[in-house]
PDB file of C-alpha atoms in Angstrom:
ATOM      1  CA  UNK A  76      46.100  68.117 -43.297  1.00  0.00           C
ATOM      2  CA  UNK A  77      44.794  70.980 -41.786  1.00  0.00           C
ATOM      3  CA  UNK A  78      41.682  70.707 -43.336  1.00  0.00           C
ATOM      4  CA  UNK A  79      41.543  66.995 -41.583  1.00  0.00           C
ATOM      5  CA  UNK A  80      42.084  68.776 -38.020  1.00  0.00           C
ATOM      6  CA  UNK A  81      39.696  71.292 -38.585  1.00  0.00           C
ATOM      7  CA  UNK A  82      36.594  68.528 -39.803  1.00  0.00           C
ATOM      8  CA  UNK A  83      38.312  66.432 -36.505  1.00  0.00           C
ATOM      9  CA  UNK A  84      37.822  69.665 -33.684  1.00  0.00           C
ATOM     10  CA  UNK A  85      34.132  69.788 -35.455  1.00  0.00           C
ATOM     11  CA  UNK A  86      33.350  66.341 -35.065  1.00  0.00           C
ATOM     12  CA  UNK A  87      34.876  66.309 -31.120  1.00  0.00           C
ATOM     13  CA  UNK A  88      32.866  69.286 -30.650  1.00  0.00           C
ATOM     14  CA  UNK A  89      29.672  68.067 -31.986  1.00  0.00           C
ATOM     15  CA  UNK A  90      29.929  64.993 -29.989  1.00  0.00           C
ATOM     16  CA  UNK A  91      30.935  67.026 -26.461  1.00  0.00           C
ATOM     17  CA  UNK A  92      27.543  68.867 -27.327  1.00  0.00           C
ATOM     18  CA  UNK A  93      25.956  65.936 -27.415  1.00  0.00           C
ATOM     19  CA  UNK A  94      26.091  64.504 -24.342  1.00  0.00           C
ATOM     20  CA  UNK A  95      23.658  65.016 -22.007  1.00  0.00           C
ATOM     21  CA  UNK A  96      24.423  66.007 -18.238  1.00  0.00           C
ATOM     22  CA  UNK A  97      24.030  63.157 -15.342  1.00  0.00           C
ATOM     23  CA  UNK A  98      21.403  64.337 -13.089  1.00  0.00           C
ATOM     24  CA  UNK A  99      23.528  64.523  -9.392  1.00  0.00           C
ATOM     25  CA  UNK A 100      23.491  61.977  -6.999  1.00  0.00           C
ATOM     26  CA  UNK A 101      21.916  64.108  -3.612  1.00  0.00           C
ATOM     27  CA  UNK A 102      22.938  61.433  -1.079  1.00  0.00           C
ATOM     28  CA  UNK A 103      23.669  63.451   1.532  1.00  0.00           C
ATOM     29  CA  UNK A 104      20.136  65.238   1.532  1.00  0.00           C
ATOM     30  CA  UNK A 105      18.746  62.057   1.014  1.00  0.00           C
ATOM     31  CA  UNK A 106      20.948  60.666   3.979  1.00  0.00           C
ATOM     32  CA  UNK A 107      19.982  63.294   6.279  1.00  0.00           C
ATOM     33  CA  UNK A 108      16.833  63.404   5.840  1.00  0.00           C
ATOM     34  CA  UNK A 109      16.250  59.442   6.205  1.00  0.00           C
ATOM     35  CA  UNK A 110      18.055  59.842   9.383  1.00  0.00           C
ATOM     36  CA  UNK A 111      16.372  62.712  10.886  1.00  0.00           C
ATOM     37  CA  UNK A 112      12.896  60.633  10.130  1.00  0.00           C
ATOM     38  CA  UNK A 113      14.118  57.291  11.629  1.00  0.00           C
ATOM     39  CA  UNK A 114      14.687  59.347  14.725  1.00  0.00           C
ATOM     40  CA  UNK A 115      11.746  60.225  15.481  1.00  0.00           C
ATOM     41  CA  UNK A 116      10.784  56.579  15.253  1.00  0.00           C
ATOM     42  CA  UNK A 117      13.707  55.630  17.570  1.00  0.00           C
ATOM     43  CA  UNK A 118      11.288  53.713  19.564  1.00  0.00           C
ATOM     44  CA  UNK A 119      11.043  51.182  16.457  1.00  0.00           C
ATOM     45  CA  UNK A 120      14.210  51.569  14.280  1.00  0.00           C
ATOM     46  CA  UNK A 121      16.764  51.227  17.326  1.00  0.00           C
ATOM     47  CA  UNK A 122      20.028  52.518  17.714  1.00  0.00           C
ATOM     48  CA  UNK A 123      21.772  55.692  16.274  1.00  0.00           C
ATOM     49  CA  UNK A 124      24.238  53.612  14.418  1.00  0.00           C
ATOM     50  CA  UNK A 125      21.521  51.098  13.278  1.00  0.00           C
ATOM     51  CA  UNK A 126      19.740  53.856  12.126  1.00  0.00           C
ATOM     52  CA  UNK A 127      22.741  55.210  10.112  1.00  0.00           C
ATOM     53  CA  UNK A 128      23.648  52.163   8.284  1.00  0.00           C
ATOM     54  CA  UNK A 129      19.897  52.487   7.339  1.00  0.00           C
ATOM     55  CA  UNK A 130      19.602  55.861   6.237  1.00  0.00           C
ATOM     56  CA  UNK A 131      23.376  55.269   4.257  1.00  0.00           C
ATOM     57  CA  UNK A 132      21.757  52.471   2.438  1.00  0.00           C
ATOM     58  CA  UNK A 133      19.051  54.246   1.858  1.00  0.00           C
ATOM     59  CA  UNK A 134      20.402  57.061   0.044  1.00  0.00           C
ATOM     60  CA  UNK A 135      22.236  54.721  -2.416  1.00  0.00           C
ATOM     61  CA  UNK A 136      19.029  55.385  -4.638  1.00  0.00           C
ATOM     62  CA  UNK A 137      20.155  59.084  -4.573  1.00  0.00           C
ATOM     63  CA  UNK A 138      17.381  61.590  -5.531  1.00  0.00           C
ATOM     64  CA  UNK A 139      14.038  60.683  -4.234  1.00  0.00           C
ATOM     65  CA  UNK A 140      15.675  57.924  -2.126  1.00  0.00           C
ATOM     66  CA  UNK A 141      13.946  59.302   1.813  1.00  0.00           C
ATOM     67  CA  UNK A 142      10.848  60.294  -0.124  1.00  0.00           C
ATOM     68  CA  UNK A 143      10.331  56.239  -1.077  1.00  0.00           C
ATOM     69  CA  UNK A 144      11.525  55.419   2.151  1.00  0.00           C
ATOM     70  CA  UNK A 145       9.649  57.397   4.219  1.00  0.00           C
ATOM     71  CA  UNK A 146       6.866  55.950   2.005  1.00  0.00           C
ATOM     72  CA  UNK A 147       7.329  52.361   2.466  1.00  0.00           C
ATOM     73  CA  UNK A 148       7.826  52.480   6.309  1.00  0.00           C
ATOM     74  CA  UNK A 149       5.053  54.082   7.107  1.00  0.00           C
ATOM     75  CA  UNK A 150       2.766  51.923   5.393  1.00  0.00           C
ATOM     76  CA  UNK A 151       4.330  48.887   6.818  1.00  0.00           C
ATOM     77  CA  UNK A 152       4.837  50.088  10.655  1.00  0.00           C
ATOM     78  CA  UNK A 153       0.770  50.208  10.765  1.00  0.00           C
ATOM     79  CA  UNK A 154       1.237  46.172  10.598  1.00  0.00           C
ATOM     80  CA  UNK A 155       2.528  43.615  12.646  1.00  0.00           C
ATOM     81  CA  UNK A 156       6.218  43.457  10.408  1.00  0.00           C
ATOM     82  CA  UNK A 157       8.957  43.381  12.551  1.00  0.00           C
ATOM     83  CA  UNK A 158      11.094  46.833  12.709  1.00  0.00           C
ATOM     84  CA  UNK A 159      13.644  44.973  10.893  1.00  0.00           C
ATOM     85  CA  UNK A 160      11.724  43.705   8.347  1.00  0.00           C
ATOM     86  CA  UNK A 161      10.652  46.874   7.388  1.00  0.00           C
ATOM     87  CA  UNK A 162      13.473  49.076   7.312  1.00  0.00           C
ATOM     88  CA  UNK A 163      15.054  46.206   4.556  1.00  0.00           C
ATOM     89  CA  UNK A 164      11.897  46.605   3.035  1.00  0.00           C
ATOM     90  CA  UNK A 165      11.704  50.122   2.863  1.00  0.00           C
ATOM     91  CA  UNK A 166      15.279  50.441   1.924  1.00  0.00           C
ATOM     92  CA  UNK A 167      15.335  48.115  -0.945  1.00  0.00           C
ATOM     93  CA  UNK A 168      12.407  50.536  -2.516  1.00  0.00           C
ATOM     94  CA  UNK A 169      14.147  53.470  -1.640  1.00  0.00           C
ATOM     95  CA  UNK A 170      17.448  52.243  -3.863  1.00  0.00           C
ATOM     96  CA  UNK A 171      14.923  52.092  -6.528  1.00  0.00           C
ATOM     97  CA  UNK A 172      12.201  54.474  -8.456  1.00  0.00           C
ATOM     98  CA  UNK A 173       9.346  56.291  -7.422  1.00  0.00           C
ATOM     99  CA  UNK A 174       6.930  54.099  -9.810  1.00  0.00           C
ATOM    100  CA  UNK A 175       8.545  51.413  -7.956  1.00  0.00           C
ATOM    101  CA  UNK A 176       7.501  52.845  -4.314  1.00  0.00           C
ATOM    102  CA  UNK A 177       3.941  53.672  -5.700  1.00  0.00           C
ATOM    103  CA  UNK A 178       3.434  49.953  -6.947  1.00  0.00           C
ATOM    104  CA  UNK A 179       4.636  48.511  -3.738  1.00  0.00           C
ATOM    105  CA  UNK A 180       2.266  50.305  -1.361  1.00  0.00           C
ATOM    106  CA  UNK A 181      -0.663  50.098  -3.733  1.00  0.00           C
ATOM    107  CA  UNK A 182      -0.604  46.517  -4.042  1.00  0.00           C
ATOM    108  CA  UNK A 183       0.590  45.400  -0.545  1.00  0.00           C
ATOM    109  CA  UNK A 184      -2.804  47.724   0.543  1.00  0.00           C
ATOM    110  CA  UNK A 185      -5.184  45.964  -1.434  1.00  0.00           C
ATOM    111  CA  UNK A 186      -3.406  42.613  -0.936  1.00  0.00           C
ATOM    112  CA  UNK A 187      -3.510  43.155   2.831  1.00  0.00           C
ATOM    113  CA  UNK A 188      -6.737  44.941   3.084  1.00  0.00           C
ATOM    114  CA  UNK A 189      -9.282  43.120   4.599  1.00  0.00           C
ATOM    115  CA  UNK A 190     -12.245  44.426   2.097  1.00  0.00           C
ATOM    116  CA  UNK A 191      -9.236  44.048  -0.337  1.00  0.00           C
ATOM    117  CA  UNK A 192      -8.069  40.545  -0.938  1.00  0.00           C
ATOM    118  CA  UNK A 193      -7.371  40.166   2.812  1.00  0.00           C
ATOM    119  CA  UNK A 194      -3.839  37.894   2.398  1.00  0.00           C
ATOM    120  CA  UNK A 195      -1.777  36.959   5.382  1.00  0.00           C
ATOM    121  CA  UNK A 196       1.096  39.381   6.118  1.00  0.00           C
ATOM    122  CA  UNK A 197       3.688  37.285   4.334  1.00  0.00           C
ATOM    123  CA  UNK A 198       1.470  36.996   1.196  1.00  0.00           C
ATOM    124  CA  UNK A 199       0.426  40.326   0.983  1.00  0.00           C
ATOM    125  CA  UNK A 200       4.521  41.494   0.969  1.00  0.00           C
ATOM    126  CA  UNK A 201       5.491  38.888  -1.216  1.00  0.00           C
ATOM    127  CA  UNK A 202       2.746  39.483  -3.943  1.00  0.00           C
ATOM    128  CA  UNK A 203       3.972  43.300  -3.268  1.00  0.00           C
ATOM    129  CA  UNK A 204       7.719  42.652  -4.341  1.00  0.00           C
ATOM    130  CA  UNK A 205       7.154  40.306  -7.040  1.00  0.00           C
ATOM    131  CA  UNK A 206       5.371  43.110  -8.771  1.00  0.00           C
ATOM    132  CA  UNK A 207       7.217  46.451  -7.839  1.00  0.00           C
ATOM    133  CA  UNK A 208      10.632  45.482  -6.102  1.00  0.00           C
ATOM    134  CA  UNK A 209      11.214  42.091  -8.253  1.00  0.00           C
ATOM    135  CA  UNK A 210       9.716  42.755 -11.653  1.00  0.00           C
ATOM    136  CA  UNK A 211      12.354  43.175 -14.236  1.00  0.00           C
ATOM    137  CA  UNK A 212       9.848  45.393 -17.081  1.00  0.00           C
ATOM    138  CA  UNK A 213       7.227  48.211 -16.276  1.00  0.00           C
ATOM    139  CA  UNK A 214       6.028  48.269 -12.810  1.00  0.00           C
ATOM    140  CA  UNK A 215       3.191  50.800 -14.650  1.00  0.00           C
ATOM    141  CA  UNK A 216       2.494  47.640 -17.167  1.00  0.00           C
ATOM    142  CA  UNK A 217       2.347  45.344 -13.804  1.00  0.00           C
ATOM    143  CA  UNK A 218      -0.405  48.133 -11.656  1.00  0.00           C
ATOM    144  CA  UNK A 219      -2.432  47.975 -14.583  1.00  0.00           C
ATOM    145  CA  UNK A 220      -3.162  44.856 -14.741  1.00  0.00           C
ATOM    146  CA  UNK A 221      -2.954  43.686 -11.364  1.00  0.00           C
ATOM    147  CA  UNK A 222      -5.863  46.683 -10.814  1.00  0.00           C
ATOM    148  CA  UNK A 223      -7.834  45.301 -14.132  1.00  0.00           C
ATOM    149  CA  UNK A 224      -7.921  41.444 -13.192  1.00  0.00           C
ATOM    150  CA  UNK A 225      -8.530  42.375  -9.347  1.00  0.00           C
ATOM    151  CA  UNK A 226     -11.048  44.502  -9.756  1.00  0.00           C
ATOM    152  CA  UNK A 227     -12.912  41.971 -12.560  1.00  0.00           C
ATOM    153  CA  UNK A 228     -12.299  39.344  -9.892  1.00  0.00           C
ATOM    154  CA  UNK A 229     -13.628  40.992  -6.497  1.00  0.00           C
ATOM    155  CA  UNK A 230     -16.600  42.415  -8.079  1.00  0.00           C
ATOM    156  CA  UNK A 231     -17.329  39.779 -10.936  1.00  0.00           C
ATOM    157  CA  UNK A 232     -20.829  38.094  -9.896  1.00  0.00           C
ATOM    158  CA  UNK A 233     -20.670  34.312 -10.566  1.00  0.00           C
ATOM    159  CA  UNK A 234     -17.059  33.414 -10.439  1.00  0.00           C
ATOM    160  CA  UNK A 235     -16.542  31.751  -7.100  1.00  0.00           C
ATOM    161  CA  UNK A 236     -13.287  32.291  -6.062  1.00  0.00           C
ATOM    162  CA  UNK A 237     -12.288  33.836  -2.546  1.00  0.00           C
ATOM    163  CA  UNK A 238     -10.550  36.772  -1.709  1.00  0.00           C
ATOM    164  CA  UNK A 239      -7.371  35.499  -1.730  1.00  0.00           C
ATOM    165  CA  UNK A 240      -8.000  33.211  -4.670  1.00  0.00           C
ATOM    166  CA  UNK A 241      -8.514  36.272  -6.396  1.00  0.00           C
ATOM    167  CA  UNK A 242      -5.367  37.962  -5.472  1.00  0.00           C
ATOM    168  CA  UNK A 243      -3.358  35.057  -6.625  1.00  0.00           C
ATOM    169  CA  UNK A 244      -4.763  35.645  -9.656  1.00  0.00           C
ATOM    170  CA  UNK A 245      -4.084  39.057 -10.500  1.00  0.00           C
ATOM    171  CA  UNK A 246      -0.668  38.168  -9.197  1.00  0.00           C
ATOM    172  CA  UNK A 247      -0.387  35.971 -11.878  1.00  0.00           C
ATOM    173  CA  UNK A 248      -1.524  37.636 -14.435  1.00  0.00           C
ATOM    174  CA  UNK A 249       0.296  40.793 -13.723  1.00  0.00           C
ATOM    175  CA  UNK A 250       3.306  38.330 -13.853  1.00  0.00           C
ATOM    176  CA  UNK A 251       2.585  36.949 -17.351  1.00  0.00           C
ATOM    177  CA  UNK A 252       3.212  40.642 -19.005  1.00  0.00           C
ATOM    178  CA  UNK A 253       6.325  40.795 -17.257  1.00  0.00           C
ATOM    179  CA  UNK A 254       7.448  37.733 -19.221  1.00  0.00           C
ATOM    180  CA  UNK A 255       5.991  38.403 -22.517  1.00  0.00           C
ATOM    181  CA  UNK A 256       6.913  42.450 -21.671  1.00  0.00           C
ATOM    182  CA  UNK A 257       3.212  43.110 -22.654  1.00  0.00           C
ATOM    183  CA  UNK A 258      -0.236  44.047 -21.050  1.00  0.00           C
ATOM    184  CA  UNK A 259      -2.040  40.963 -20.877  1.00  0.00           C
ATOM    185  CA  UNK A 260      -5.009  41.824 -18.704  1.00  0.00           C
ATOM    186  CA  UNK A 261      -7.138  43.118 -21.619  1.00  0.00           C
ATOM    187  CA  UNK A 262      -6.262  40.426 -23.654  1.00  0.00           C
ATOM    188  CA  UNK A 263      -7.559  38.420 -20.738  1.00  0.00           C
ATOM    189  CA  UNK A 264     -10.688  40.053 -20.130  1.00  0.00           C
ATOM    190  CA  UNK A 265     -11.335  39.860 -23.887  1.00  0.00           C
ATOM    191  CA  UNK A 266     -11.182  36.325 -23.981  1.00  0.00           C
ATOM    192  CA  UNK A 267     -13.545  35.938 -20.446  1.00  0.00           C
ATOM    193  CA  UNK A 268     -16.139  37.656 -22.543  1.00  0.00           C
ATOM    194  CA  UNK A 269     -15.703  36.158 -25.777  1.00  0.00           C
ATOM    195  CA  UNK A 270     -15.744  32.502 -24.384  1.00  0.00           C
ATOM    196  CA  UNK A 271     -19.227  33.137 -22.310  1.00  0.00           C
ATOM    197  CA  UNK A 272     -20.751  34.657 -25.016  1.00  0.00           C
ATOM    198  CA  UNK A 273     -23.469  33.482 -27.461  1.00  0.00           C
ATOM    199  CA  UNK A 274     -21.497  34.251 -30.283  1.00  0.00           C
ATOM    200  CA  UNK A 275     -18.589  32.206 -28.756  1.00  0.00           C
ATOM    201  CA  UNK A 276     -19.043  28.741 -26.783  1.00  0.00           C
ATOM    202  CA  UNK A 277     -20.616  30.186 -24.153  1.00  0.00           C
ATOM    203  CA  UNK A 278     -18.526  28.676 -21.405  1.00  0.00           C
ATOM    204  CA  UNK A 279     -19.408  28.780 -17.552  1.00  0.00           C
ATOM    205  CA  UNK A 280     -17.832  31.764 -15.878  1.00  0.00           C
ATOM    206  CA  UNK A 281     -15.291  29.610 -14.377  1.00  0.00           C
ATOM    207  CA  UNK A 282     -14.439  27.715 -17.361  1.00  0.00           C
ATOM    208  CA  UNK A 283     -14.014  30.618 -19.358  1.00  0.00           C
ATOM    209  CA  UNK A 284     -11.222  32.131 -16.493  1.00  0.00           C
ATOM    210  CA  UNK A 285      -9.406  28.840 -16.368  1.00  0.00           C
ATOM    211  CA  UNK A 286      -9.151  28.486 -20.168  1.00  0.00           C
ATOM    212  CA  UNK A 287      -8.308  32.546 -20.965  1.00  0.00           C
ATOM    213  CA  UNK A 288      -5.313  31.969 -18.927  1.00  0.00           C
ATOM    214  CA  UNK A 289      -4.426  29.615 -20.293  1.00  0.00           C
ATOM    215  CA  UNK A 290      -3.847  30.877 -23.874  1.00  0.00           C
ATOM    216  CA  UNK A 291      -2.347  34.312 -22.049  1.00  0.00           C
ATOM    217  CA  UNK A 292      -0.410  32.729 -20.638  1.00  0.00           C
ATOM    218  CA  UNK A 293       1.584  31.816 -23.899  1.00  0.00           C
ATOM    219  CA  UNK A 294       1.089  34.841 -25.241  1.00  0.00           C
ATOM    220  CA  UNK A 295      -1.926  38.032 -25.330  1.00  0.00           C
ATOM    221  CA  UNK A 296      -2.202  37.266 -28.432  1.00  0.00           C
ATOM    222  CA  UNK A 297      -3.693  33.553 -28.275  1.00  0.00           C
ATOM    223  CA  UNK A 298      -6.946  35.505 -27.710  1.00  0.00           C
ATOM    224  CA  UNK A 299      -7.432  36.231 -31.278  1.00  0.00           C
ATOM    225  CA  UNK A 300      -6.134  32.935 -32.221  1.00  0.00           C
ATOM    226  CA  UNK A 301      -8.864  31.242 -30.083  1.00  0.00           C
ATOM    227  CA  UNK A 302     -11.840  33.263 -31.205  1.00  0.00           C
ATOM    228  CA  UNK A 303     -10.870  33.325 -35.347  1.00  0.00           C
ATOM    229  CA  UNK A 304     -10.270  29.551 -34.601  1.00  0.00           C
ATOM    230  CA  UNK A 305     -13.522  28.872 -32.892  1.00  0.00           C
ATOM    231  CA  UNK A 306     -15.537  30.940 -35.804  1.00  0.00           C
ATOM    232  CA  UNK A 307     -13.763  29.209 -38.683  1.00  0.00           C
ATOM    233  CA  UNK A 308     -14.541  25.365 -36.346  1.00  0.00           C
ATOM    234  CA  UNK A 309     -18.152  25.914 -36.063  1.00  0.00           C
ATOM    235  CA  UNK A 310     -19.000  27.719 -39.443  1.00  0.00           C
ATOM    236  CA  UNK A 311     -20.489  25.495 -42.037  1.00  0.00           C
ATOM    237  CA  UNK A 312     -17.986  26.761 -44.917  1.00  0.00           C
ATOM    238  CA  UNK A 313     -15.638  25.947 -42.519  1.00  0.00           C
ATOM    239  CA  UNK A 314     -14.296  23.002 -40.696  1.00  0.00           C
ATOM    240  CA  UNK A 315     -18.639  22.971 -39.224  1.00  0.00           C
ATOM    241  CA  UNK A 316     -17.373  21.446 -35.836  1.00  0.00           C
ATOM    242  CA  UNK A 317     -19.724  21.002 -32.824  1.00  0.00           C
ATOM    243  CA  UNK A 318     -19.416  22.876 -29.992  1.00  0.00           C
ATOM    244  CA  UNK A 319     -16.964  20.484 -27.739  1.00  0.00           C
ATOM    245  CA  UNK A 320     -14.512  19.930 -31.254  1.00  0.00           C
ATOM    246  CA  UNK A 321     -14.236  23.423 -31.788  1.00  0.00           C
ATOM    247  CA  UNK A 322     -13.645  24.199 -28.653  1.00  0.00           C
ATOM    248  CA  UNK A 323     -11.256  21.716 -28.485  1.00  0.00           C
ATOM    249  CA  UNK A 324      -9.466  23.219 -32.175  1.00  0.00           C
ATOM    250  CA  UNK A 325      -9.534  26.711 -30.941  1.00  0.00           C
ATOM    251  CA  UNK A 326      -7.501  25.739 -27.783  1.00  0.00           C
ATOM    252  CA  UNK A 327      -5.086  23.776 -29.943  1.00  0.00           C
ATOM    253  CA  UNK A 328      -4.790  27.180 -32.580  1.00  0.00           C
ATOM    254  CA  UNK A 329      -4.767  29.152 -29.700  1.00  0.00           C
ATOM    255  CA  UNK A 330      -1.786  27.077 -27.585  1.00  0.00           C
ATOM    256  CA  UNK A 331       0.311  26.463 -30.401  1.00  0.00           C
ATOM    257  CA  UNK A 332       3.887  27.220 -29.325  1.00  0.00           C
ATOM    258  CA  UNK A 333       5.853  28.385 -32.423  1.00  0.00           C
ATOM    259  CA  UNK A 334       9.641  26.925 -32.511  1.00  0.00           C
ATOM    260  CA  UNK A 335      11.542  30.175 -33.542  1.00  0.00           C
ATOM    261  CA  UNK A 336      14.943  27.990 -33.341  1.00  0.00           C
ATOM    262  CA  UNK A 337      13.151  25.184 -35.354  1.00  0.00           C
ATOM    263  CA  UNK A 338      12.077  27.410 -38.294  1.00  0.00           C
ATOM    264  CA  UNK A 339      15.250  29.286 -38.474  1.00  0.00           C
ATOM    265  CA  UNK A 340      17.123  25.755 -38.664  1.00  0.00           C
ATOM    266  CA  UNK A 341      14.521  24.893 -41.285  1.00  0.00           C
ATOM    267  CA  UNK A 342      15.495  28.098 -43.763  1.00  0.00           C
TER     268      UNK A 342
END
């Protein structure tokens, strides 16, 4: 018996040890110093007590909280956003993380930016949130490749899309690998540059972007799908398609949509 106590005070022990210590909440620095900043923008922000139900909510993200709110605001007070727009703005980054805050301004910049994709002010917030604020995996998966797809887009000679056009675009993208919960903008890329090649069906520019999507879209992976498709189509051991009936197999390889539920029932 007391052999049993002794293993059980070892075992408590070991487990006490280890647990790691909670980092503390600093809401009152983070409070304080929210506050102190919205007062010298009293002009904008208001009243003291307005300014205190800010700077409360504010510090609900605890560490780091006035750093990404301070952050947020003034990028946004440099446009035509109301005052109250941007302090709920501002403070639903602040309750969040710093990658958060840094995807946010990044993206509403170039989204707003007139030698950026040069959105409306509405767009530019909304396409802002959906990838920092709203997205539920990475926000480092979602810079990466909103940057890769805008900068292929804005500076990509021969694909005739507009500024905005192209910001919708790396929207969506960006989107996609926050529903598969994987980068999908070199997966996207790939398949841009396979499908225009000569080695590939060398595709206009803008049929190539319509189609690549499309098979990302599913899933980064249809990429490969497409291209060993497409090889195995037009090679004469193989199924020695033309060009539109391979094209036309690859897509269907490439866009097949696997019933998980179906095959387990099928075991």
């Amino acid at each position: 018996m007391k052999i049993l106590r002794i293993l059980f005070l070892f075992f408590s022990i070991t487990a006490q040890a280890a647990i790691e210590p909670k980092e503390a909440c600093q809401s009152a620095k983070e409070f304080i110093t929210t506050y102190e900043f919205l007062k010298t923008k009293s002009q904008l922000f208001g009243q003291a007590t307005e300014m205190a139900k800010a700077a409360s909510q504010a510090a609900q993200g605890c560490t780091g909280s006035a750093k990404r709110f301070i952050k947020v605001v003034s990028t946004l007070e440099k446009s035509d956003l109301t005052a109250g727009d941007i302090v709920r703005t501002a403070t639903q980054v602040a309750q969040k993380s710093d990658a958060v805050a840094e995807a946010f301004v990044q993206i509403f910049q170039r989204a707003y930016a007139t030698d950026g994709f040069d959105l409306d002010l509405q767009s530019a917030i909304q396409v802002a949130k959906s990838l920092s604020i709203d997205f539920k995996g990475e926000v480092d998966m979602a810079m990466k490749d909103f940057t890769k797809i805008s900068n292929f887009c804005l500076g990509k000679n021969g694909l005739d899309y507009t500024k905005p056009q192209c910001g919708k675009m790396a929207q969506r993208m960006a989107l996609y690998s926050d529903q598969h919960g994987l980068e999908v903008g070199d997966a996207f890329l790939t398949a841009i540059k396979y499908m225009t090649s000569k080695s590939g069906p060398e595709l206009t520019m803008g049929e190539a972007v319509k189609l690549s999507e499309e098979v990302v879209k599913l899933h980064p992976s249809g990429t490969d799908d497409f291209q060993i498709a497409y090889q195995y189509a037009v090679s004469k051991k193989g199924l020695n398609l033309k060009r539109d009936e391979a094209i036309k197999f690859a897509k269907k390889m490439a866009l097949q949509d696997v019933d998980e539920t179906k095959l387990e029932t099928q075991k």
